[in-house]
Amino acid sequence: MSPSKNRILTNLSKDYEQLKELVHRDAKADDVGTLLAELTTKALDFLLSDCKQIALVSKVPGKRYFSFSLRRGEKFSRAVNLELFDPRVRNKLNSFVDGSLTKLPLPDRTRLLYTIAIAYCCASDLLKTRDQKTPATFFECLIGHLIARSFGVNPRTQVEVLHLEDEASTLPTDFIFDLGPAKPKFHIPVKTSTRERVIQVFAHQRVLDGVHGFGTFKGILICLTETKLDHKNREVIEICVPKQWVLYHRFIAPMHRFYYFDIPSRYSELTKGNPPMPIVAFSKFFEEVEDLAAGR
Amino acid sequence: MSPSKNRILTNLSKDYEQLKELVHRDAKADDVGTLLAELTTKALDFLLSDCKQIALVSKVPGKRYFSFSLRRGEKFSRAVNLELFDPRVRNKLNSFVDGSLTKLPLPDRTRLLYTIAIAYCCASDLLKTRDQKTPATFFECLIGHLIARSFGVNPRTQVEVLHLEDEASTLPTDFIFDLGPAKPKFHIPVKTSTRERVIQVFAHQRVLDGVHGFGTFKGILICLTETKLDHKNREVIEICVPKQWVLYHRFIAPMHRFYYFDIPSRYSELTKGNPPMPIVAFSKFFEEVEDLAAGR
């Protein structure tokens, strides 16, 4: 690895470790937002100065994708949606930090959030090898901060599931947000992509429905994208299993919302199905947050 | 790769491809049993002649494990249970082919079945790199043949899940065995190990219970082992989540049986729990098959 690449990696890794610590301590705190903005700036600097953009063959109707690649080298980042990625975000990160994000017009907010979510992940793809965990954890920290700030409460990562006779068990989950006594509680799995593993999301929701009664924990899946890049032929596909989703939503447990940063059209069609499934752009969360907090 | 190793790999791969084809055509047929015995003989010849046995540090109370390793080279096979592996099986494979397997005393039958299941997997571990699929598929073929022969019917690998208004969907599964009109039907997931992915097994069962009514498809998980070998320090552990199993069995869907070739003791304790969970040595399947076919 070149000295400059090594320096960037060290720098980003230090920030990443600090991010995990800050989120663990107080996910909704301002310093988390500041650090997320700093990490995004550094990742964008690296991607825009040290990398080139390679057009990909999009097999996804109506969407164009590209990949970042080091100037020398064969390594590719994950696929980036051309319409949703906006390098000018670099100058707009203050709106992320000061909370005025929610006042941005929806298309701008969508691009800002997508760019923040994908920039660090792409930098990590290029700077590290076979590391799925770092981007996934970064994405969890980003979501944890945004939801905690919106609801004004910090998440837990497990939930008590009490038995009549036995000792108490706990169910490990991504996030549980509890807005307080007689207020809504949310079960929020967070995934950079779900593919066929999505059944776990519905199954966890089912356990919570079974233990605590229907509607006690509302299930909200938050997902970055369902794209998959074939590095050999540079083709991008979306891996979607809409028929399985309908089965899981009907027969395992219904979810309250499915938020995507880059919505797959085959899932967005499920909003017109029977029962209609609530698949929504994540940028709309900030408009729905009052309704959600009111139990709607 | 040495020429002799290459020859063995080519030979085993040819048989493996043929096995998949024969099982697909008629899983219960005698030629499947004959080919499974041949593959096992070849795998054992390779393991006993060309490999050495390396003792492992067992972190599993009451069980000892070893690993096969090429005479030259650092590569290790998966962990093998010392008490359950029996190289003399090489001379007893006729009882597997002619169906007299069921007449063997239980301890002999347990060792015979374990040795058949693990031998090919270990050979594949040593001859191939990063290949999880081949051992998993071999194990599925072995189970598919044994169950099909015992029930006298071949499996399907998907099940129709009909909707009132929509087009029919199908749920892909490992095996569905349907003993005929007014007779039991079985949903049989087959895994070399489950770890935290076991939630899928219960969730699929839940979909079948929801679509077809409770008890229509009885769920039977068949699993080789839950061991995990840390190649660096040569330690074997069992990855078990018994508290999660109880939650899933109670709140997602109850399973009819859990069969193991190498039962983890932390799961076998669940047979004494509330509700008691039916965790059984796979060798006992052949004694229970009449009960199962009678819907008990």
Coordinates of C-alpha atoms in Angstrom, one line a residue:
Chain A
M1 CA 0.0 0.0 0.0
S2 CA 1.3 3.5 -0.9
P3 CA 2.3 5.8 2.0
S4 CA -0.5 8.3 1.2
K5 CA -3.1 5.5 1.1
N6 CA -1.8 4.1 4.3
R7 CA -2.1 7.6 5.9
I8 CA -5.7 8.0 4.8
L9 CA -6.6 4.5 6.1
T10 CA -5.0 5.2 9.5
N11 CA -6.8 8.5 9.7
L12 CA -10.2 7.1 8.8
S13 CA -9.7 4.1 11.1
K14 CA -9.0 6.4 14.0
D15 CA -12.2 8.4 13.4
Y16 CA -14.2 5.2 12.9
E17 CA -13.1 3.8 16.3
Q18 CA -14.0 7.1 17.9
L19 CA -17.4 7.1 16.2
K20 CA -18.3 3.7 17.6
E21 CA -17.3 4.9 21.1
L22 CA -19.3 8.2 20.8
V23 CA -22.4 6.4 19.5
H24 CA -22.2 3.8 22.3
R25 CA -22.0 6.6 24.8
D26 CA -24.7 8.9 23.4
A27 CA -25.9 8.2 19.9
K28 CA -28.0 11.4 19.7
A29 CA -25.2 13.8 20.8
D30 CA -24.0 16.6 18.5
D31 CA -20.4 15.4 18.5
V32 CA -21.6 12.2 16.7
G33 CA -23.0 14.4 13.9
T34 CA -19.8 16.4 13.8
L35 CA -17.7 13.3 13.5
L36 CA -19.9 11.7 10.9
A37 CA -19.6 14.9 8.8
E38 CA -15.8 14.9 9.3
L39 CA -15.5 11.2 8.2
T40 CA -17.7 11.9 5.2
T41 CA -15.5 14.9 4.2
K42 CA -12.3 12.8 4.5
A43 CA -13.9 9.9 2.5
L44 CA -15.1 12.2 -0.2
D45 CA -11.7 14.0 -0.4
F46 CA -10.1 10.6 -0.9
L47 CA -12.7 9.4 -3.5
L48 CA -12.6 12.6 -5.5
S49 CA -8.8 13.3 -5.4
D50 CA -7.2 9.9 -5.4
C51 CA -9.7 7.8 -7.3
K52 CA -11.3 7.6 -10.7
Q53 CA -14.9 6.9 -11.5
I54 CA -15.6 3.8 -13.7
A55 CA -19.0 3.5 -15.5
L56 CA -20.7 0.2 -14.7
V57 CA -23.1 -1.9 -16.8
S58 CA -26.4 -1.3 -15.0
K59 CA -28.9 -4.2 -15.3
V60 CA -31.3 -2.2 -13.1
P61 CA -33.9 -0.5 -15.3
G62 CA -33.9 3.3 -14.9
K63 CA -30.8 3.5 -12.7
R64 CA -27.2 4.2 -13.6
Y65 CA -24.3 3.1 -11.5
F66 CA -20.5 3.7 -11.3
S67 CA -17.7 2.5 -9.2
F68 CA -14.7 4.2 -7.6
S69 CA -11.3 2.7 -8.3
L70 CA -7.8 3.6 -7.3
R71 CA -5.9 5.4 -10.0
R72 CA -3.5 2.5 -10.1
G73 CA -5.0 -0.9 -9.3
E74 CA -7.8 -3.2 -10.2
K75 CA -9.9 -2.8 -7.0
F76 CA -13.4 -1.5 -7.3
S77 CA -15.7 0.0 -4.7
R78 CA -19.3 -1.1 -4.4
A79 CA -21.8 0.3 -7.0
V80 CA -22.8 4.0 -6.5
N81 CA -26.1 5.3 -7.9
L82 CA -25.2 8.2 -10.3
E83 CA -28.4 10.1 -9.7
L84 CA -28.2 9.9 -5.9
F85 CA -24.4 10.5 -5.4
D86 CA -23.7 14.2 -5.2
P87 CA -20.0 15.4 -4.6
R88 CA -21.3 18.9 -3.8
V89 CA -22.5 17.4 -0.5
R90 CA -19.0 18.3 0.8
N91 CA -20.1 21.9 1.1
K92 CA -23.5 21.1 2.6
L93 CA -22.5 19.0 5.5
N94 CA -23.2 21.8 7.9
S95 CA -27.0 21.1 7.4
F96 CA -26.3 17.6 8.6
V97 CA -24.5 18.8 11.7
D98 CA -26.9 21.6 12.7
G99 CA -30.1 19.6 12.1
S100 CA -31.4 21.8 9.3
L101 CA -31.3 18.6 7.2
T102 CA -35.0 18.3 7.7
K103 CA -35.6 21.6 6.0
L104 CA -33.8 20.6 2.8
P105 CA -36.1 19.9 -0.2
L106 CA -36.7 16.1 -0.5
P107 CA -34.5 15.5 -3.5
D108 CA -31.6 17.4 -2.0
R109 CA -32.0 15.6 1.3
T110 CA -32.2 12.2 -0.5
R111 CA -28.9 12.9 -2.2
L112 CA -27.2 14.3 0.9
L113 CA -28.1 11.2 2.9
Y114 CA -27.2 8.8 0.2
T115 CA -23.8 10.4 -0.4
I116 CA -23.0 10.4 3.4
A117 CA -24.0 6.7 3.6
I118 CA -22.1 5.5 0.6
A119 CA -18.9 7.7 0.7
Y120 CA -17.3 6.1 3.7
C121 CA -18.4 2.6 2.5
C122 CA -16.7 3.1 -0.8
A123 CA -13.5 4.4 0.8
S124 CA -13.4 1.4 3.0
D125 CA -14.0 -0.9 0.1
L126 CA -10.9 0.5 -1.6
L127 CA -8.6 0.9 1.5
K128 CA -9.4 -2.5 3.1
T129 CA -9.6 -6.1 1.9
R130 CA -12.6 -8.4 2.4
D131 CA -14.0 -6.1 5.1
Q132 CA -17.8 -6.2 5.2
K133 CA -18.0 -5.3 8.9
T134 CA -16.6 -1.8 8.9
P135 CA -19.0 -0.3 6.3
A136 CA -21.9 -2.1 8.1
T137 CA -21.0 -0.7 11.5
F138 CA -20.5 2.8 10.0
F139 CA -24.0 2.6 8.5
E140 CA -25.4 1.4 11.8
C141 CA -23.8 4.4 13.6
L142 CA -25.2 6.8 11.0
I143 CA -28.7 5.4 11.4
G144 CA -28.4 5.1 15.2
H145 CA -27.5 8.8 15.3
L146 CA -30.2 10.0 12.9
I147 CA -33.0 8.1 14.6
A148 CA -31.9 8.9 18.1
R149 CA -31.7 12.6 17.3
S150 CA -35.1 12.5 15.7
F151 CA -36.8 10.6 18.5
G152 CA -34.8 12.3 21.2
V153 CA -33.9 8.9 22.8
N154 CA -30.9 6.6 22.6
P155 CA -31.3 3.0 21.4
R156 CA -30.7 -0.3 23.1
T157 CA -29.4 -3.3 21.2
Q158 CA -31.3 -6.1 23.0
V159 CA -34.8 -6.6 24.4
E160 CA -35.9 -8.6 27.4
V161 CA -38.2 -11.5 26.5
L162 CA -39.6 -12.7 29.8
H163 CA -40.9 -16.2 30.5
L164 CA -43.5 -17.3 33.0
E165 CA -41.2 -19.7 34.9
D166 CA -37.8 -19.6 33.4
E167 CA -35.0 -17.0 33.9
A168 CA -35.3 -14.0 31.7
S169 CA -33.8 -14.2 28.1
T170 CA -32.8 -11.4 25.9
L171 CA -33.1 -11.2 22.1
P172 CA -30.2 -9.4 20.5
T173 CA -31.3 -7.0 17.8
D174 CA -29.8 -4.1 15.9
F175 CA -31.8 -1.3 17.6
I176 CA -34.7 -0.9 20.0
F177 CA -36.0 2.6 20.5
D178 CA -38.4 3.0 23.4
L179 CA -40.1 6.4 23.5
G180 CA -41.2 5.9 27.1
P181 CA -44.2 4.6 29.1
A182 CA -47.4 4.4 27.0
K183 CA -45.5 5.6 24.0
P184 CA -44.4 3.6 20.9
K185 CA -41.5 1.3 20.9
F186 CA -39.6 0.4 17.7
H187 CA -37.6 -2.6 16.6
I188 CA -35.2 -1.2 14.0
P189 CA -33.0 -3.7 12.1
V190 CA -30.3 -1.9 10.0
K191 CA -28.7 -3.5 7.0
T192 CA -26.5 -2.3 4.1
S193 CA -28.4 -4.9 2.1
T194 CA -30.7 -7.8 3.0
R195 CA -30.9 -10.2 0.0
E196 CA -32.1 -13.6 1.2
R197 CA -31.2 -12.9 4.8
V198 CA -34.2 -10.6 5.1
I199 CA -36.2 -13.5 6.7
Q200 CA -34.3 -12.8 9.9
V201 CA -35.8 -9.4 10.1
F202 CA -39.4 -10.7 9.9
A203 CA -38.6 -13.6 12.3
H204 CA -37.2 -11.3 15.0
Q205 CA -40.3 -9.2 14.6
R206 CA -42.4 -12.3 15.0
V207 CA -40.6 -13.1 18.3
L208 CA -41.3 -9.6 19.6
D209 CA -45.0 -9.8 18.5
G210 CA -45.3 -13.2 20.2
V211 CA -43.7 -12.2 23.5
H212 CA -45.0 -8.7 23.8
G213 CA -48.2 -8.7 21.8
F214 CA -48.9 -7.4 18.3
G215 CA -48.0 -3.7 17.8
T216 CA -46.0 -3.3 21.0
F217 CA -42.8 -3.1 19.0
K218 CA -43.3 -1.6 15.6
G219 CA -40.8 -3.1 13.1
I220 CA -38.8 -0.7 10.9
L221 CA -36.2 -2.0 8.5
I222 CA -33.6 0.5 7.3
C223 CA -31.6 -0.6 4.3
L224 CA -29.0 1.1 2.1
T225 CA -29.5 -0.7 -1.2
E226 CA -29.9 -4.2 -2.8
T227 CA -27.4 -3.8 -5.5
K228 CA -24.7 -6.4 -6.2
L229 CA -21.7 -5.7 -8.4
D230 CA -20.1 -8.5 -10.4
H231 CA -16.5 -7.3 -10.4
K232 CA -15.5 -9.4 -13.4
N233 CA -18.0 -8.1 -16.0
R234 CA -18.7 -4.8 -14.2
E235 CA -22.4 -5.5 -14.1
V236 CA -24.8 -4.2 -11.4
I237 CA -27.9 -6.1 -10.5
E238 CA -30.5 -5.7 -7.7
I239 CA -31.1 -8.9 -5.8
C240 CA -34.8 -8.8 -4.9
V241 CA -37.2 -11.5 -3.7
P242 CA -40.5 -9.6 -3.7
K243 CA -42.7 -12.8 -3.6
Q244 CA -40.8 -14.0 -0.5
W245 CA -41.3 -10.5 1.1
V246 CA -45.0 -10.8 0.6
L247 CA -45.0 -14.3 2.2
Y248 CA -42.9 -13.2 5.1
H249 CA -44.9 -10.0 5.7
R250 CA -48.2 -12.0 5.7
F251 CA -47.2 -15.2 7.4
I252 CA -44.2 -14.4 9.7
A253 CA -44.9 -10.8 10.9
P254 CA -46.0 -7.5 9.3
M255 CA -43.4 -4.7 9.4
H256 CA -44.4 -1.1 10.0
R257 CA -42.0 0.5 7.5
F258 CA -39.2 -0.4 5.1
Y259 CA -36.9 2.5 4.5
Y260 CA -34.3 2.5 1.6
F261 CA -31.6 4.9 0.7
D262 CA -31.7 3.5 -2.9
I263 CA -35.2 1.9 -3.3
P264 CA -35.3 -1.2 -5.5
S265 CA -38.2 -0.7 -7.9
R266 CA -39.3 -4.3 -7.5
Y267 CA -39.8 -3.6 -3.8
S268 CA -41.4 -0.2 -4.3
E269 CA -44.1 -2.0 -6.4
L270 CA -45.1 -3.9 -3.2
T271 CA -46.7 -0.6 -2.0
K272 CA -49.4 -1.3 -4.5
G273 CA -49.9 -4.9 -3.5
N274 CA -52.4 -6.6 -1.2
P275 CA -51.7 -6.1 1.6
P276 CA -49.8 -2.9 0.6
M277 CA -46.3 -2.9 2.1
P278 CA -44.9 0.4 3.3
I279 CA -41.7 0.8 1.3
V280 CA -40.4 4.4 1.5
A281 CA -37.3 6.5 0.7
F282 CA -35.4 7.0 3.9
S283 CA -35.3 10.7 3.4
K284 CA -39.0 10.7 4.1
F285 CA -38.4 9.4 7.6
F286 CA -37.9 13.0 8.8
E287 CA -41.4 13.9 7.6
E288 CA -42.9 10.8 9.1
V289 CA -41.2 11.0 12.4
E290 CA -44.0 12.8 14.2
D291 CA -46.5 10.3 13.0
L292 CA -44.3 7.5 14.1
A293 CA -43.7 9.0 17.5
A294 CA -47.5 9.4 17.9
G295 CA -48.0 5.7 17.2
R296 CA -49.3 6.1 13.6
Chain B
M1 CA -1.2 -29.3 -6.2
S2 CA 0.6 -32.6 -6.5
P3 CA -0.4 -35.0 -9.4
S4 CA -1.8 -37.6 -7.1
K5 CA -3.8 -35.0 -5.2
N6 CA -5.1 -33.7 -8.5
R7 CA -6.1 -37.2 -9.6
I8 CA -8.0 -37.8 -6.4
L9 CA -9.8 -34.5 -6.7
T10 CA -10.8 -35.1 -10.3
N11 CA -12.0 -38.6 -9.4
L12 CA -14.1 -37.4 -6.4
S13 CA -15.5 -34.4 -8.4
K14 CA -16.7 -36.7 -11.2
D15 CA -18.5 -38.9 -8.6
Y16 CA -19.9 -35.8 -6.9
E17 CA -21.4 -34.5 -10.1
Q18 CA -22.9 -37.9 -10.9
L19 CA -24.3 -38.1 -7.3
K20 CA -26.2 -34.8 -7.8
E21 CA -27.6 -36.0 -11.0
L22 CA -28.7 -39.4 -9.6
V23 CA -30.3 -37.8 -6.5
H24 CA -32.2 -35.3 -8.7
R25 CA -33.5 -38.2 -10.9
D26 CA -34.5 -40.6 -8.1
A27 CA -33.1 -40.0 -4.6
K28 CA -34.3 -43.2 -3.1
A29 CA -32.8 -45.5 -5.9
D30 CA -30.2 -48.1 -5.0
D31 CA -27.6 -46.6 -7.3
V32 CA -27.5 -43.5 -5.1
G33 CA -26.6 -45.7 -2.1
T34 CA -23.9 -47.5 -4.1
L35 CA -22.4 -44.2 -5.3
L36 CA -22.4 -42.8 -1.8
A37 CA -20.6 -45.9 -0.5
E38 CA -18.0 -45.5 -3.4
L39 CA -17.5 -41.9 -2.7
T40 CA -17.0 -42.6 1.0
T41 CA -14.5 -45.4 0.3
K42 CA -12.5 -43.1 -1.9
A43 CA -12.6 -40.3 0.6
L44 CA -11.5 -42.6 3.4
D45 CA -8.7 -44.1 1.3
F46 CA -7.4 -40.6 0.7
L47 CA -7.8 -39.5 4.4
L48 CA -6.2 -42.7 5.8
S49 CA -3.4 -43.1 3.3
D50 CA -2.4 -39.6 2.2
C51 CA -3.2 -37.6 5.4
K52 CA -2.2 -37.5 9.0
Q53 CA -4.4 -37.0 12.0
I54 CA -3.8 -33.9 14.2
A55 CA -5.1 -33.8 17.7
L56 CA -7.1 -30.6 18.4
V57 CA -7.7 -28.7 21.6
S58 CA -11.4 -29.5 22.4
K59 CA -13.2 -26.8 24.3
V60 CA -16.3 -29.0 24.2
P61 CA -16.8 -30.8 27.5
G62 CA -16.7 -34.6 27.1
K63 CA -15.8 -34.7 23.4
R64 CA -12.4 -35.2 21.7
Y65 CA -11.7 -33.9 18.2
F66 CA -9.0 -34.3 15.6
S67 CA -8.4 -32.9 12.2
F68 CA -7.0 -34.4 9.0
S69 CA -4.1 -32.7 7.4
L70 CA -2.1 -33.4 4.2
R71 CA 1.3 -34.9 5.1
R72 CA 3.0 -31.8 3.6
G73 CA 1.1 -28.6 4.1
E74 CA -0.6 -26.5 6.7
K75 CA -4.2 -27.1 5.6
F76 CA -6.6 -28.7 8.1
S77 CA -9.9 -30.4 7.6
R78 CA -13.0 -29.5 9.7
A79 CA -13.0 -31.1 13.2
V80 CA -13.8 -34.8 13.5
N81 CA -15.3 -36.3 16.6
L82 CA -12.8 -39.0 17.7
E83 CA -15.5 -41.2 19.3
L84 CA -17.8 -41.1 16.3
F85 CA -15.3 -41.5 13.5
D86 CA -14.6 -45.1 12.7
P87 CA -12.2 -46.0 9.9
R88 CA -13.4 -49.6 10.0
V89 CA -16.6 -48.3 8.3
R90 CA -14.7 -48.9 5.1
N91 CA -15.5 -52.7 5.5
K92 CA -19.1 -52.2 6.6
L93 CA -20.4 -50.0 3.8
N94 CA -22.3 -52.9 2.3
S95 CA -24.8 -52.5 5.2
F96 CA -25.3 -49.0 4.0
V97 CA -26.0 -50.2 0.4
D98 CA -28.2 -53.2 1.1
G99 CA -30.4 -51.4 3.7
S100 CA -29.3 -53.6 6.6
L101 CA -28.1 -50.4 8.2
T102 CA -31.3 -50.3 10.3
K103 CA -30.4 -53.6 11.9
L104 CA -27.0 -52.4 13.2
P105 CA -26.8 -51.8 17.0
L106 CA -27.4 -48.1 17.6
P107 CA -23.7 -47.2 18.5
D108 CA -22.4 -48.9 15.4
R109 CA -25.1 -47.2 13.3
T110 CA -24.2 -43.8 14.8
R111 CA -20.5 -44.2 13.9
L112 CA -21.2 -45.6 10.5
L113 CA -23.5 -42.6 9.6
Y114 CA -21.2 -40.0 11.1
T115 CA -18.2 -41.5 9.3
I116 CA -20.0 -41.5 6.0
A117 CA -21.2 -37.9 6.5
I118 CA -17.8 -36.5 7.6
A119 CA -15.3 -38.4 5.4
Y120 CA -16.2 -36.7 2.1
C121 CA -16.5 -33.3 3.8
C122 CA -13.0 -33.6 5.2
A123 CA -11.5 -34.8 1.8
S124 CA -13.2 -31.8 0.2
D125 CA -11.8 -29.4 2.9
L126 CA -8.3 -30.6 2.0
L127 CA -8.6 -30.9 -1.8
K128 CA -10.4 -27.6 -2.4
T129 CA -10.1 -24.0 -1.2
R130 CA -12.9 -22.0 0.4
D131 CA -15.5 -24.4 -0.8
Q132 CA -18.4 -24.6 1.6
K133 CA -20.9 -25.6 -1.1
T134 CA -19.6 -29.0 -2.1
P135 CA -19.7 -30.6 1.4
A136 CA -23.1 -29.0 2.0
T137 CA -24.5 -30.4 -1.2
F138 CA -23.0 -33.9 -0.5
F139 CA -24.6 -33.8 2.9
E140 CA -28.0 -32.9 1.4
C141 CA -27.6 -35.8 -1.1
L142 CA -26.8 -38.2 1.7
I143 CA -29.8 -37.1 3.8
G144 CA -32.1 -36.9 0.7
H145 CA -31.3 -40.5 -0.1
L146 CA -31.7 -41.9 3.4
I147 CA -35.0 -40.2 4.1
A148 CA -36.4 -41.0 0.6
R149 CA -35.4 -44.7 1.0
S150 CA -37.0 -44.8 4.5
F151 CA -40.2 -43.1 3.5
G152 CA -40.4 -44.7 0.1
V153 CA -41.0 -41.3 -1.7
N154 CA -38.7 -38.7 -3.3
P155 CA -38.5 -35.1 -2.0
R156 CA -39.4 -31.9 -3.6
T157 CA -37.4 -28.7 -3.0
Q158 CA -40.2 -26.2 -3.0
V159 CA -43.7 -25.9 -1.8
E160 CA -46.7 -24.1 -3.2
V161 CA -48.1 -21.4 -1.1
L162 CA -51.4 -20.3 -2.6
H163 CA -53.0 -17.0 -2.2
L164 CA -56.7 -16.1 -2.4
E165 CA -56.4 -13.6 -5.2
D166 CA -52.8 -13.5 -6.4
E167 CA -50.9 -15.8 -8.6
A168 CA -49.4 -18.8 -6.8
S169 CA -46.1 -18.3 -5.0
T170 CA -43.6 -21.0 -4.1
L171 CA -41.4 -21.2 -1.0
P172 CA -37.9 -22.7 -1.8
T173 CA -36.9 -25.2 0.9
D174 CA -34.3 -27.8 1.4
F175 CA -36.7 -30.9 1.2
I176 CA -40.4 -31.5 1.3
F177 CA -41.5 -35.1 1.7
D178 CA -45.2 -35.7 1.0
L179 CA -46.3 -39.3 2.0
G180 CA -49.5 -38.9 0.0
P181 CA -53.2 -37.9 0.5
A182 CA -54.2 -37.9 4.2
K183 CA -50.7 -38.8 5.2
P184 CA -48.0 -36.7 6.9
K185 CA -46.0 -34.2 5.0
F186 CA -42.5 -33.1 6.2
H187 CA -40.5 -29.9 5.9
I188 CA -36.9 -31.0 6.2
P189 CA -34.1 -28.4 6.3
V190 CA -30.7 -30.0 6.1
K191 CA -27.6 -28.1 7.3
T192 CA -24.0 -29.1 8.0
S193 CA -24.2 -26.5 10.8
T194 CA -26.8 -23.9 11.7
R195 CA -25.2 -21.4 14.2
E196 CA -27.1 -18.1 14.2
R197 CA -28.7 -18.9 10.8
V198 CA -31.1 -21.4 12.5
I199 CA -33.7 -18.7 12.7
Q200 CA -34.4 -19.3 9.0
V201 CA -35.4 -22.9 9.8
F202 CA -38.1 -21.7 12.3
A203 CA -39.2 -18.9 10.0
H204 CA -39.8 -21.2 7.0
Q205 CA -41.7 -23.5 9.3
R206 CA -43.8 -20.5 10.4
V207 CA -44.7 -19.7 6.8
L208 CA -45.8 -23.3 6.2
D209 CA -47.8 -23.3 9.4
G210 CA -49.4 -20.0 8.4
V211 CA -50.3 -21.0 4.9
H212 CA -51.3 -24.6 5.4
G213 CA -52.3 -24.7 9.0
F214 CA -50.5 -26.0 12.1
G215 CA -49.2 -29.6 11.8
T216 CA -49.8 -29.9 8.0
F217 CA -46.0 -29.9 7.4
K218 CA -44.0 -31.3 10.3
G219 CA -40.7 -29.6 10.6
I220 CA -37.6 -31.8 10.9
L221 CA -34.1 -30.2 11.1
I222 CA -31.2 -32.5 10.2
C223 CA -27.8 -31.2 11.1
L224 CA -24.3 -32.6 11.1
T225 CA -22.6 -30.7 14.0
E226 CA -22.2 -27.3 15.5
T227 CA -18.4 -27.4 15.9
K228 CA -16.1 -24.6 14.8
L229 CA -12.4 -25.0 14.4
D230 CA -10.1 -22.1 15.0
H231 CA -7.3 -22.9 12.6
K232 CA -4.8 -20.7 14.3
N233 CA -4.8 -22.1 17.8
R234 CA -6.3 -25.5 16.8
E235 CA -9.2 -25.1 19.2
V236 CA -12.6 -26.7 18.7
I237 CA -15.7 -25.0 20.1
E238 CA -19.4 -25.7 19.7
I239 CA -21.4 -22.6 18.7
C240 CA -24.8 -23.0 20.4
V241 CA -27.6 -20.5 21.2
P242 CA -30.0 -22.6 23.3
K243 CA -31.9 -19.6 24.7
Q244 CA -32.5 -18.3 21.2
W245 CA -33.7 -21.8 20.2
V246 CA -36.3 -21.8 23.0
L247 CA -37.5 -18.4 21.9
Y248 CA -37.7 -19.4 18.2
H249 CA -39.4 -22.8 19.1
R250 CA -42.0 -21.0 21.3
F251 CA -42.6 -17.8 19.3
I252 CA -41.8 -18.5 15.7
A253 CA -42.8 -22.1 15.1
P254 CA -42.4 -25.4 17.0
M255 CA -40.4 -28.0 15.1
H256 CA -41.3 -31.7 15.2
R257 CA -37.7 -33.1 15.5
F258 CA -34.1 -31.9 15.5
Y259 CA -31.7 -34.7 14.4
Y260 CA -27.9 -34.4 14.9
F261 CA -25.1 -36.6 13.8
D262 CA -22.9 -35.1 16.6
I263 CA -25.4 -33.7 19.1
P264 CA -24.2 -30.6 21.0
S265 CA -24.8 -31.2 24.7
R266 CA -26.2 -27.7 25.2
Y267 CA -28.9 -28.5 22.7
S268 CA -29.6 -32.0 24.1
E269 CA -30.3 -30.3 27.5
L270 CA -33.3 -28.7 25.8
T271 CA -35.1 -32.1 25.8
K272 CA -35.5 -31.5 29.5
G273 CA -36.8 -27.9 29.1
N274 CA -40.3 -26.5 29.1
P275 CA -41.6 -27.1 26.5
P276 CA -39.3 -30.1 25.9
M277 CA -37.6 -29.8 22.5
P278 CA -37.2 -33.1 20.6
I279 CA -33.4 -33.2 20.0
V280 CA -32.3 -36.7 18.9
A281 CA -29.3 -38.5 17.4
F282 CA -29.9 -39.0 13.7
S283 CA -29.2 -42.7 13.9
K284 CA -32.5 -43.0 15.8
F285 CA -34.4 -41.7 12.8
F286 CA -34.5 -45.3 11.5
E287 CA -36.3 -46.4 14.7
E288 CA -38.7 -43.5 14.6
V289 CA -39.5 -43.6 10.9
E290 CA -42.7 -45.7 11.3
D291 CA -44.0 -43.3 14.0
L292 CA -43.2 -40.4 11.8
A293 CA -44.9 -41.9 8.8
A294 CA -48.0 -42.6 11.0
G295 CA -48.1 -38.9 12.0
R296 CA -46.8 -39.4 15.5

